[in-house]
mmCIF file of C-alpha atoms in Angstrom:
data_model
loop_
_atom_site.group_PDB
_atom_site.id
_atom_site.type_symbol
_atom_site.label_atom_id
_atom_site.label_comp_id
_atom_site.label_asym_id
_atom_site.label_seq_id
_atom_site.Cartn_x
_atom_site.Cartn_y
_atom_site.Cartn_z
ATOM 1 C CA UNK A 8 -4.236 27.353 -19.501
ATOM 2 C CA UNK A 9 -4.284 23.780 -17.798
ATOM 3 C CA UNK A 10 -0.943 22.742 -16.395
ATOM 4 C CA UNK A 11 1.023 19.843 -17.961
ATOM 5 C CA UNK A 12 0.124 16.634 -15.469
ATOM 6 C CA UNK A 13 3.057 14.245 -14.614
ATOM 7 C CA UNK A 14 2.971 10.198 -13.865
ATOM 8 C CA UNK A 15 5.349 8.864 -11.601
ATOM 9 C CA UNK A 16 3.332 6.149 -10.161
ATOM 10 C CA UNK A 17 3.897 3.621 -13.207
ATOM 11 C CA UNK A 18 5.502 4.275 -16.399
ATOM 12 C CA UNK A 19 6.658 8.079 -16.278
ATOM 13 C CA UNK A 20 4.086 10.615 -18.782
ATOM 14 C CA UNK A 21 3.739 13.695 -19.566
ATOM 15 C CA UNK A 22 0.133 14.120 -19.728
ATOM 16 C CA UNK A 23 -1.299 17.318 -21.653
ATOM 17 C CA UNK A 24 -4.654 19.289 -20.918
ATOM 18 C CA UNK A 25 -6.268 17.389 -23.894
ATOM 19 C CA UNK A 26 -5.187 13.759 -22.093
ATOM 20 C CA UNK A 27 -2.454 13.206 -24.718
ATOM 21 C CA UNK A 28 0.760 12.310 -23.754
ATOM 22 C CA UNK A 29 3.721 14.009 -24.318
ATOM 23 C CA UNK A 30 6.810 11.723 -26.082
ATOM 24 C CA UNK A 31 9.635 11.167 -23.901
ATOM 25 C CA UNK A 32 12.216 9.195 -25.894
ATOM 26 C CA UNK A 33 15.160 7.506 -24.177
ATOM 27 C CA UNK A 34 15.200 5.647 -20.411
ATOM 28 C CA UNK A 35 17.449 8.428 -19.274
ATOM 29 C CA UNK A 36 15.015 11.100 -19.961
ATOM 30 C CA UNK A 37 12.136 9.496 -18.143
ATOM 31 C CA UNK A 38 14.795 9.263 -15.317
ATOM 32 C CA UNK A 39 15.370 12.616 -15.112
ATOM 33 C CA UNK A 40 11.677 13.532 -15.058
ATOM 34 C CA UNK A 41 11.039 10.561 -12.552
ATOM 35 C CA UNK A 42 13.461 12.542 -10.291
ATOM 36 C CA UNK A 43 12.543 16.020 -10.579
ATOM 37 C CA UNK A 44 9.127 14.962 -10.295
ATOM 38 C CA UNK A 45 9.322 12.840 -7.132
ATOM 39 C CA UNK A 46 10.809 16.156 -5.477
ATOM 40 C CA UNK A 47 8.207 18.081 -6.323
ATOM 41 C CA UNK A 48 8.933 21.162 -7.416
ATOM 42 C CA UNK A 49 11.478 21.737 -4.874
ATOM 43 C CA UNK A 50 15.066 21.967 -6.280
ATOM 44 C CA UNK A 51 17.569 18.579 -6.771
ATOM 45 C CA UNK A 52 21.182 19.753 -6.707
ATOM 46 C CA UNK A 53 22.853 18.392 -10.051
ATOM 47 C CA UNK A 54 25.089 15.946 -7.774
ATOM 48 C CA UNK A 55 21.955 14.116 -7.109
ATOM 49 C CA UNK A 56 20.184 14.160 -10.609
ATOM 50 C CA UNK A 57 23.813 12.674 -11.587
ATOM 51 C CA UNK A 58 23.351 9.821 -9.221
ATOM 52 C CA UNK A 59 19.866 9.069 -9.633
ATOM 53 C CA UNK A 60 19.996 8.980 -13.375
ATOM 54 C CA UNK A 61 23.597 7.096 -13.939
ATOM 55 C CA UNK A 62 22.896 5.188 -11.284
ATOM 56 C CA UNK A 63 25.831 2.523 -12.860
ATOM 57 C CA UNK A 64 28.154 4.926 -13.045
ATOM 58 C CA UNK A 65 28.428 8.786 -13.999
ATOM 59 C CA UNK A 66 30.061 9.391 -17.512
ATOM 60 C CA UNK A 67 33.220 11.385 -17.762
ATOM 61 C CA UNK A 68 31.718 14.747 -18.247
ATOM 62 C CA UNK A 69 28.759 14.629 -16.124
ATOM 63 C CA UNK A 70 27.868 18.079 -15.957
ATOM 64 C CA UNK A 71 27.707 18.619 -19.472
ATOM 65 C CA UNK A 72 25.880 15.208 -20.108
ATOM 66 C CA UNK A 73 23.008 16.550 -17.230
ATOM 67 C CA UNK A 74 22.897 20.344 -19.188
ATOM 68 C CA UNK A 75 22.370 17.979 -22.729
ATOM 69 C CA UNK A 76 20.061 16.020 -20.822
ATOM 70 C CA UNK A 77 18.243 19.005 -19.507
ATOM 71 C CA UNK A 78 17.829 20.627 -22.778
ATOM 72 C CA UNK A 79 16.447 17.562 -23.685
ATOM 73 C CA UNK A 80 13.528 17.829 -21.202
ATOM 74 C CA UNK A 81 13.242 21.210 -22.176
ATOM 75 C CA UNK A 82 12.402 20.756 -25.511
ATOM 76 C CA UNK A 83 9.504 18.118 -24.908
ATOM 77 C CA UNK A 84 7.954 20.121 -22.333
ATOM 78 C CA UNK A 85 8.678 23.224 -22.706
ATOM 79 C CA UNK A 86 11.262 25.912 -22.789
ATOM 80 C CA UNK A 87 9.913 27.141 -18.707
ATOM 81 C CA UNK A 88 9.374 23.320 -17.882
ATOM 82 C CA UNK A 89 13.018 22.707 -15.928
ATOM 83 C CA UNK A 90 14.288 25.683 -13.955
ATOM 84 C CA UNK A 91 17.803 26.059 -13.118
ATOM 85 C CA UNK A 92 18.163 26.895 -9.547
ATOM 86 C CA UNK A 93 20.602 27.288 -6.671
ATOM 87 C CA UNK A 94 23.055 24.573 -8.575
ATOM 88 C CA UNK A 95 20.607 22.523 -9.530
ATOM 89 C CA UNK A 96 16.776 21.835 -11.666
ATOM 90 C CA UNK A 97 13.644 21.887 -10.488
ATOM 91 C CA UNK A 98 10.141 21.053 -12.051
ATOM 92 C CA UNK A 99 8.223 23.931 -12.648
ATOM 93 C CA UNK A 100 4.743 22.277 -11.102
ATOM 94 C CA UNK A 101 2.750 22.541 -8.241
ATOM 95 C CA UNK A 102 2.848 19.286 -6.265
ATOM 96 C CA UNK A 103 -0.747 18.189 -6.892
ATOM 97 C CA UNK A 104 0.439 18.513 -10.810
ATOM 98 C CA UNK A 105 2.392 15.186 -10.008
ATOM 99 C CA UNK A 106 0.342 12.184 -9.234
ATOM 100 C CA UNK A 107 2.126 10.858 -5.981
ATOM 101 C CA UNK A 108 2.218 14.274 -4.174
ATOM 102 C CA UNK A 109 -1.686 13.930 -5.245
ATOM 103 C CA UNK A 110 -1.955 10.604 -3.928
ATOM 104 C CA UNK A 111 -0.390 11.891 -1.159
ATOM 105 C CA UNK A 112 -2.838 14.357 -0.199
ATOM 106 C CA UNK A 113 -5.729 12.328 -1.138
ATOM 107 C CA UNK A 114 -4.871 9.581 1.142
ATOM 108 C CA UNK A 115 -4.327 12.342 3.900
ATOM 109 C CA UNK A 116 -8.228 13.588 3.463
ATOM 110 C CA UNK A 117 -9.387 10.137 3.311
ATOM 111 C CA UNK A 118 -7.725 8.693 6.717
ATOM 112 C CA UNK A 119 -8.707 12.205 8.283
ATOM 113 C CA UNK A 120 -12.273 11.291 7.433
ATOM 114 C CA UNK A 121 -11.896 7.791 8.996
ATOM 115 C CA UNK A 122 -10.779 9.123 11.746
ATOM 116 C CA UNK A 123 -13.730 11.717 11.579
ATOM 117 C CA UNK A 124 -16.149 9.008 11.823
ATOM 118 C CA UNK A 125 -17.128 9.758 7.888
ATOM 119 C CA UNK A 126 -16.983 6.610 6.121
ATOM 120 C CA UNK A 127 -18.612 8.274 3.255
ATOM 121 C CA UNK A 128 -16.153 10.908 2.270
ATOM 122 C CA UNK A 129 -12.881 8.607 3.332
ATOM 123 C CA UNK A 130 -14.416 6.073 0.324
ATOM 124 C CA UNK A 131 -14.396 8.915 -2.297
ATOM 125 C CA UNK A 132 -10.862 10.201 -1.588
ATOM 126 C CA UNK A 133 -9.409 6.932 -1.026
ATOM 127 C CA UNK A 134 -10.821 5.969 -4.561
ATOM 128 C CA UNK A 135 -9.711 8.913 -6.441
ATOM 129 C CA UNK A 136 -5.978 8.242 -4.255
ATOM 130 C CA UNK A 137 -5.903 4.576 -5.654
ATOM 131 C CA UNK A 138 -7.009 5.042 -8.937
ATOM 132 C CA UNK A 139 -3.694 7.575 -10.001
ATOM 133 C CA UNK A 140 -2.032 4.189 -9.795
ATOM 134 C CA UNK A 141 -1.299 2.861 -12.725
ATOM 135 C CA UNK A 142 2.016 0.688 -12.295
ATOM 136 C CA UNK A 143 5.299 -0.142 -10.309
ATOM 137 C CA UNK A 144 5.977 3.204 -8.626
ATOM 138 C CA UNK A 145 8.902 4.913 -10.524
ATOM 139 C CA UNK A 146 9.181 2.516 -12.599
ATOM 140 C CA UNK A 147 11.347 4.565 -14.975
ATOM 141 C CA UNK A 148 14.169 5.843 -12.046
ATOM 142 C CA UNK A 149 17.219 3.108 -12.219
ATOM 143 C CA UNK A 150 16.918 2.667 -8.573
ATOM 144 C CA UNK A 151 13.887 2.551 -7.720
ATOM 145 C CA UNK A 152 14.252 0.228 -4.667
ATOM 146 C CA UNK A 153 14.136 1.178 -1.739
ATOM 147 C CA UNK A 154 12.253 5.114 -3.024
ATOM 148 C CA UNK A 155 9.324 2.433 -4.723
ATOM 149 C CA UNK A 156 9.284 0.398 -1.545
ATOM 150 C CA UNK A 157 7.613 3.457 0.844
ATOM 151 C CA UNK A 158 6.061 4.279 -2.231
ATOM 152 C CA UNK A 159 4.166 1.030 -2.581
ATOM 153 C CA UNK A 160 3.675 0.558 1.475
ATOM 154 C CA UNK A 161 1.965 4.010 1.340
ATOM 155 C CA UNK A 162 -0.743 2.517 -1.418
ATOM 156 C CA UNK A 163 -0.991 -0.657 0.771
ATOM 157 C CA UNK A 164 -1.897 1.673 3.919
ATOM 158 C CA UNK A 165 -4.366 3.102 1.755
ATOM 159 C CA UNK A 166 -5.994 -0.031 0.937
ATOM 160 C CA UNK A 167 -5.826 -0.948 4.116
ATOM 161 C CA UNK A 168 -7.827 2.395 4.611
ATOM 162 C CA UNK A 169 -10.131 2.133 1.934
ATOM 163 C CA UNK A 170 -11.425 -1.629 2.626
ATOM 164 C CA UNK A 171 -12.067 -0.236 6.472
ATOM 165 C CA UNK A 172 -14.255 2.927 4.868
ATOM 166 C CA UNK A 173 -16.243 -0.182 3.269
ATOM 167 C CA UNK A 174 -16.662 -2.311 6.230
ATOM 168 C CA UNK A 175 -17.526 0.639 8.065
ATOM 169 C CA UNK A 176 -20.492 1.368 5.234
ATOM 170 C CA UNK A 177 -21.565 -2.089 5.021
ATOM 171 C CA UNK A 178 -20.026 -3.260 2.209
ATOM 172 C CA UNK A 179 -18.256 -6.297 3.472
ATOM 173 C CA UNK A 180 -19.087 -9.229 0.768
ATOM 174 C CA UNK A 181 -17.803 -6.434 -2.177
ATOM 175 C CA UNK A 182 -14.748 -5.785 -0.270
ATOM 176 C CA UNK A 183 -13.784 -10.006 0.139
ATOM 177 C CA UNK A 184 -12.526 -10.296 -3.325
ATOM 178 C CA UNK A 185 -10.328 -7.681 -2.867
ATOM 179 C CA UNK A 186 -8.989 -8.226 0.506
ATOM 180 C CA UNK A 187 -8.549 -12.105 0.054
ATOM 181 C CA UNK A 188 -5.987 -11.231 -3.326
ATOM 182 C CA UNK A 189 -4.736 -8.818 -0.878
ATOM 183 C CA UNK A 190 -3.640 -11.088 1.552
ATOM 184 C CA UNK A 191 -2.526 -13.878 -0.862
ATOM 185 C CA UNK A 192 0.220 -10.704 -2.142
ATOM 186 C CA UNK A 193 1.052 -10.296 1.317
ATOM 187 C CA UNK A 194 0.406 -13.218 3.899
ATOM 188 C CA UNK A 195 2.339 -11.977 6.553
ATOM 189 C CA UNK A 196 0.351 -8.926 7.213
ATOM 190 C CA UNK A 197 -1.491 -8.712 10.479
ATOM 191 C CA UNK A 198 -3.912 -5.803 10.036
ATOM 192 C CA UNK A 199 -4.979 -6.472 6.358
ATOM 193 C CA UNK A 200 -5.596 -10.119 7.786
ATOM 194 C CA UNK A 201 -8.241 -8.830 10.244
ATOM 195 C CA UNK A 202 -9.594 -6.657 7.779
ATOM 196 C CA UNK A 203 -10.500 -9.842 5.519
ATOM 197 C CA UNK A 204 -11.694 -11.677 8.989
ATOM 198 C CA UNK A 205 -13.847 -8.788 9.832
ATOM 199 C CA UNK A 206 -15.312 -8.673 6.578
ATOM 200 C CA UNK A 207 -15.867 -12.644 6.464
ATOM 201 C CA UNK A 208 -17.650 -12.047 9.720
ATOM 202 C CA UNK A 209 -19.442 -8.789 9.011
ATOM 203 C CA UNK A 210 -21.266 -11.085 5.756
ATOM 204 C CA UNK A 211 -22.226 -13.701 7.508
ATOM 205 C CA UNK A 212 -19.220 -16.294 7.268
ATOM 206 C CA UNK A 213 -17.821 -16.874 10.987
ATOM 207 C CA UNK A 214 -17.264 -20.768 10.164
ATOM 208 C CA UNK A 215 -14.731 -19.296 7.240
ATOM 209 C CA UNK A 216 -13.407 -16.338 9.536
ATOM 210 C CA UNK A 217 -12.409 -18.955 12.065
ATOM 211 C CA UNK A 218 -10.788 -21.492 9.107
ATOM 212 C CA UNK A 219 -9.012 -18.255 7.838
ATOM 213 C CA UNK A 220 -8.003 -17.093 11.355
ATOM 214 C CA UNK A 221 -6.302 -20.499 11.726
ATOM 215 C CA UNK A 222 -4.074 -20.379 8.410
ATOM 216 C CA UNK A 223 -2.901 -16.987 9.320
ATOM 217 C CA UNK A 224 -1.726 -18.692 12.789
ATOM 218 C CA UNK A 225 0.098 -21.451 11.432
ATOM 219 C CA UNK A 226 0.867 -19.690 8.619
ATOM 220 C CA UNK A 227 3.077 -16.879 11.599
ATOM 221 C CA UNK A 228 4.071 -19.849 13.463
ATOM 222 C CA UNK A 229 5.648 -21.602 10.096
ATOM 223 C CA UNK A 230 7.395 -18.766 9.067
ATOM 224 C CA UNK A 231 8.293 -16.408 11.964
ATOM 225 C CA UNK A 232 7.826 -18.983 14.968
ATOM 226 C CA UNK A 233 5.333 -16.548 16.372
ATOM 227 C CA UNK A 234 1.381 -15.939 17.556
ATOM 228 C CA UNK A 235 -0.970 -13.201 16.242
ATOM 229 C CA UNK A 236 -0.935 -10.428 17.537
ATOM 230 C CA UNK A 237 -2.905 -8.618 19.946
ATOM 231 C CA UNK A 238 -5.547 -7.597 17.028
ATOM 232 C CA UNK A 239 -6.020 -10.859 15.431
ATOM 233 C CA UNK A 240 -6.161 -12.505 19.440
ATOM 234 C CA UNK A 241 -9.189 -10.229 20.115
ATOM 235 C CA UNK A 242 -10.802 -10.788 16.837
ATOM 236 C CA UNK A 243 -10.865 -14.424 17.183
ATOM 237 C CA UNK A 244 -12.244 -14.417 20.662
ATOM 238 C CA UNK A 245 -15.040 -12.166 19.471
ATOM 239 C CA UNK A 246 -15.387 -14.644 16.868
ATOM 240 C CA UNK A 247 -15.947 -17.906 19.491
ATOM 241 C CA UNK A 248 -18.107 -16.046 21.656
ATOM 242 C CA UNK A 249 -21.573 -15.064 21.311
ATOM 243 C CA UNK A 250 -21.967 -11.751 21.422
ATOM 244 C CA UNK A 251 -25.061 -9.720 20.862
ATOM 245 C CA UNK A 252 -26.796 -9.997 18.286
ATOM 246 C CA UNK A 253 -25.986 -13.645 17.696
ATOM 247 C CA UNK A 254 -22.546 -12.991 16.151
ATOM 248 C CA UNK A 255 -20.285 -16.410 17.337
ATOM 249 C CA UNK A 256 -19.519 -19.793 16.109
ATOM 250 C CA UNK A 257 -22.327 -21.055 13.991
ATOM 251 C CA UNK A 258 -24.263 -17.998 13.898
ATOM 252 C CA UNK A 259 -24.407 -15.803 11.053
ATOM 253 C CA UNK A 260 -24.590 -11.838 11.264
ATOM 254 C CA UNK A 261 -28.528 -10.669 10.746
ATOM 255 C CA UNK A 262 -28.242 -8.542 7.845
ATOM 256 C CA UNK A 263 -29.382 -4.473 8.066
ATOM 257 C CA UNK A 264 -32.960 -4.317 7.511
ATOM 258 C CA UNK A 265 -35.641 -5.999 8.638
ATOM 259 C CA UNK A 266 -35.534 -10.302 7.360
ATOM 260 C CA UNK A 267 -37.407 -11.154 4.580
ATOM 261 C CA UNK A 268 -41.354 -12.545 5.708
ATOM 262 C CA UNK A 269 -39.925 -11.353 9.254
ATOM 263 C CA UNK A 270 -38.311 -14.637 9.302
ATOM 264 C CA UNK A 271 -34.988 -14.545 11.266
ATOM 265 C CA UNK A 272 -31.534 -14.895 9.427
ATOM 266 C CA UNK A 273 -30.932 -18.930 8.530
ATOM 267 C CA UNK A 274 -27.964 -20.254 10.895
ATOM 268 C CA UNK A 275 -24.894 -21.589 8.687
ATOM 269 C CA UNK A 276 -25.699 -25.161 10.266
ATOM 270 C CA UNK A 277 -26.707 -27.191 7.970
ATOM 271 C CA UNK A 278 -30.484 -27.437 7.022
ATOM 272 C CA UNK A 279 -30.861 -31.200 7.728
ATOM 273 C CA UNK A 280 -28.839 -31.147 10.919
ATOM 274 C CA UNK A 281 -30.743 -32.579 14.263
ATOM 275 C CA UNK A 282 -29.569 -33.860 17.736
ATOM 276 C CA UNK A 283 -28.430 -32.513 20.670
ATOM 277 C CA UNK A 284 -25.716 -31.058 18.897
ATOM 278 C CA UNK A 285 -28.113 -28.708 16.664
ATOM 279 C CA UNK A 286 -30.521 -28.506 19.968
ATOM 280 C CA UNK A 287 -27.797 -26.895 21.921
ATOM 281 C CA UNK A 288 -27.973 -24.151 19.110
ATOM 282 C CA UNK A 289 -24.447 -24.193 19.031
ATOM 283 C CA UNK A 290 -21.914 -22.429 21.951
ATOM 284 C CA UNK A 291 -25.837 -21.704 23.653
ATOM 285 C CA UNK A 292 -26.636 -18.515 21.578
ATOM 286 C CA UNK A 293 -29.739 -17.600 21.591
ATOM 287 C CA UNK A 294 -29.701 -14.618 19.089
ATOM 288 C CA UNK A 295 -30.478 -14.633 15.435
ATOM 289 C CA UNK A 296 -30.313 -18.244 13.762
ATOM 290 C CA UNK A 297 -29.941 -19.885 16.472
ATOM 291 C CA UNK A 298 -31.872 -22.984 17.144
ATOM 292 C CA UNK A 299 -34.503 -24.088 19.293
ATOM 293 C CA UNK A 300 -34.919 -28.148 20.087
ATOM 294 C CA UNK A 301 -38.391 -29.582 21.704
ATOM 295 C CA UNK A 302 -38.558 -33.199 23.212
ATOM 296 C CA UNK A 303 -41.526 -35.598 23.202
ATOM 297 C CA UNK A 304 -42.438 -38.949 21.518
ATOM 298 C CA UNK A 305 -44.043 -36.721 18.704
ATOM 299 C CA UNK A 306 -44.288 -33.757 16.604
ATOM 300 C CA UNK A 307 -44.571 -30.797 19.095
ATOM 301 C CA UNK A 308 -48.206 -30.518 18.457
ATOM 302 C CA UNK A 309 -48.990 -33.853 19.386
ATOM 303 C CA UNK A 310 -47.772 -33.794 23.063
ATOM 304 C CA UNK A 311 -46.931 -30.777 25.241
ATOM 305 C CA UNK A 312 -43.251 -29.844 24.529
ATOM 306 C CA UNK A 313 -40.468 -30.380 27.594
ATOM 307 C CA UNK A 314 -37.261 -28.183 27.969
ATOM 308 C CA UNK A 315 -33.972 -30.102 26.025
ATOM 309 C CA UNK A 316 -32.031 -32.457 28.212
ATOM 310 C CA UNK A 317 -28.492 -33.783 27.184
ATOM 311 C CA UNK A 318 -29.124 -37.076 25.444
ATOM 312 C CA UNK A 319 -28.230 -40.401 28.149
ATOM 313 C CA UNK A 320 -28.041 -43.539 27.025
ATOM 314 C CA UNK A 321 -31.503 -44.544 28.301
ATOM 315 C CA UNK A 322 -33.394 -41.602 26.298
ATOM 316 C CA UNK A 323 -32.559 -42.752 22.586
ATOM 317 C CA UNK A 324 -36.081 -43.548 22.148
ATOM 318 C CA UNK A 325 -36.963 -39.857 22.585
ATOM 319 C CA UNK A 326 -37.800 -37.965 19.225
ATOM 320 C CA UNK A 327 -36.152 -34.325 18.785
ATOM 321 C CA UNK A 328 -38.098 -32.262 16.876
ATOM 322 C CA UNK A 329 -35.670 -29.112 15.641
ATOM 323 C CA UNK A 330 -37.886 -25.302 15.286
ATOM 324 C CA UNK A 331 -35.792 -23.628 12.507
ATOM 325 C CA UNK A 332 -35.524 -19.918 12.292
ATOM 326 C CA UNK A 333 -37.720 -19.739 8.576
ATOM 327 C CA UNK A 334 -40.421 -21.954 10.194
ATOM 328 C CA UNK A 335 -43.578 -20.098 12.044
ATOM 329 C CA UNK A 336 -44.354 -21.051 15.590
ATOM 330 C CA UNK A 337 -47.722 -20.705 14.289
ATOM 331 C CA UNK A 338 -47.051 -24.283 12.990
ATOM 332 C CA UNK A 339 -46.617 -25.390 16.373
ATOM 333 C CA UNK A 340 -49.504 -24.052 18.302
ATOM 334 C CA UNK A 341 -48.420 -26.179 21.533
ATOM 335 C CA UNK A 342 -44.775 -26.272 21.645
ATOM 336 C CA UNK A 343 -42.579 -24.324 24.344
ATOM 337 C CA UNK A 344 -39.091 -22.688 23.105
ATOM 338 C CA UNK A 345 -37.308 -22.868 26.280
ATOM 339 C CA UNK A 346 -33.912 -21.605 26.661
ATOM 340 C CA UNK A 347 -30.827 -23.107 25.319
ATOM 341 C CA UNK A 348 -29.387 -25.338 27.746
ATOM 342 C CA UNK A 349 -25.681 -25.723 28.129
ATOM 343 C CA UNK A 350 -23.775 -28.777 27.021
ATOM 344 C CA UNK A 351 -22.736 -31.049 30.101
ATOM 345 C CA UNK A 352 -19.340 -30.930 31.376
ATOM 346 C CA UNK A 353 -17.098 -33.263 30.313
ATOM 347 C CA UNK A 354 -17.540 -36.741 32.062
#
């Protein structure tokens, strides 16, 4: 016969084999389970159950008002449900009967598998981890502070986890949602802020990854007169550089896969945008979406084409003639791409 299932990580339930719940009446009987259930299955000495469960105050006779209480428990659950043992009760389940202890090991197989290099099978155990939540953590225990506080950083770490199985597989603009409400909740955390800057970058977004990067900043400085860290430092240089590939400011990450028509990835800049400041293609990258700029009094196939020069005053009359990544150089059967050339040095 299936064991009886227990909920700690919300309400406190008594789940049956057939998914109905078993009725716990009374806020000090869900303590009691809470308790004996967060230990699980090892044995709580009666002193403790006494504290946990009148946490305002024990009444006058509290070893008779834990046996009543016990007895209690016993008859909702079962006459073998509560053991008495070694001066004190213990839950007669295994610990992957109980949700956390299951959460527990869950989130063990699925940062294993991280670490294994298996994206894959860290997704599906971090999924099954998070979705025993369904609630505060011990919500039911009087107090629950600081007990629901490690209890509610584990499910963050496993978040934290879980949204670097998905970057890891690709699945960066599904994870943004997520990770942006995420960060909202909790502002002032470093690594689940480079998670969500990854993930803008990883989909194509380095213009918001670099707007985001600079609210977390002030946002440290504001409130804890500090920088980033060392993570979020790196990340953002990554970000301003080019780096291969094309990944950098104003360049957008070519997505998996071969681009549609085998036209390269669109850059972010804007589709009307010409001048020397599109021709330099933007901190000189020359990967995917960058730009190329040709120079003549004409349309490239009306005159040969001549490498980009900074603009000078006396050269406004030239014409600058932009090659986007989604048009054909077929269309310009004359024209030179030369390299990008870098912006002068400030006069």
């Amino acid at each position: 016969m299936d064991p009886v299932r227990y909920r700690i990580l919300g309400t406190t339930q008594a789940v049956r084999p057939d998914g109905s719940t078993v009725p716990l009446g009374g806020a000090r009987l869900r303590a009691l389970l809470t308790v004996l259930a967060l230990r699980g299955g090892r044995t709580v000495p009666a002193s403790m159950l006494v504290d946990e469960v009148w946490a305002a105050g024990p009444p006058a006779d509290a070893t008779g008002a834990l046996q009543a209480l016990v007895g209690r428990l016993r008859r909702a659950l079962g006459a073998d449900a509560v053991v008495s043992a070694d001066g004190g009760y213990r839950l007669a389940a295994l610990p992957d009967d109980i949700d956390l202890h299951r959460f527990e090991r869950l989130v063990g197989e699925g940062t294993r598998a991280l670490a294994d290099g298996d994206p894959d099978k860290a997704a599906v155990a971090l999924d099954d981890a998070l979705a025993l939540w369904h609630g505060p953590a011990l919500a039911d225990l009087p107090d629950r502070t600081a007990e629901a506080s490690r209890q509610e950083a584990r499910r963050l770490d496993a978040l934290r986890a879980r949204h670097t199985a998905a970057l890891a597989l690709g699945h960066a603009e599904q994870s943004l949602p997520e990770l942006t409400a995420l960060c909202d909740s909790h502002p002032l955390d470093e690594p689940l802020q480079a998670l969500r800057l990854r993930a803008l970058r990883d989909a194509g977004r380095t213009a918001e990854a670099l707007a985001a990067y600079e609210d977390v900043r002030r946002l440290l400085a504001d409130r804890l007169g500090s920088d980033p860290g060392p993570e979020l430092r790196s990340l953002h240089a990554e970000l301003l550089r080019p780096a291969e590939g094309g990944h950098g400011v104003g360049s957008s990450r070519a997505p998996s896969g071969p681009a549609r028509d085998g036209h390269a990835t669109r850059s972010p800049v804007g589709a009307d945008d010409t001048g020397p400041e599109a021709a330099r293609s933007t901190s000189g990258s020359a990967g995917p979406g960058a730009f190329r700029a040709v120079t003549g009094p004409g349309a490239p196939s009306d005159a040969d084409a001549r490498p980009t020069t900074p603009a000078t005053p006396d050269a406004s009359h030239t014409r600058r003639t932009v090659i986007r990544p989604t048009q054909p150089l077929a269309a310009h059967p004359d024209a030179v791409v030369p390299p990008p050339t870098p912006p002068p040095p400030p006069g």
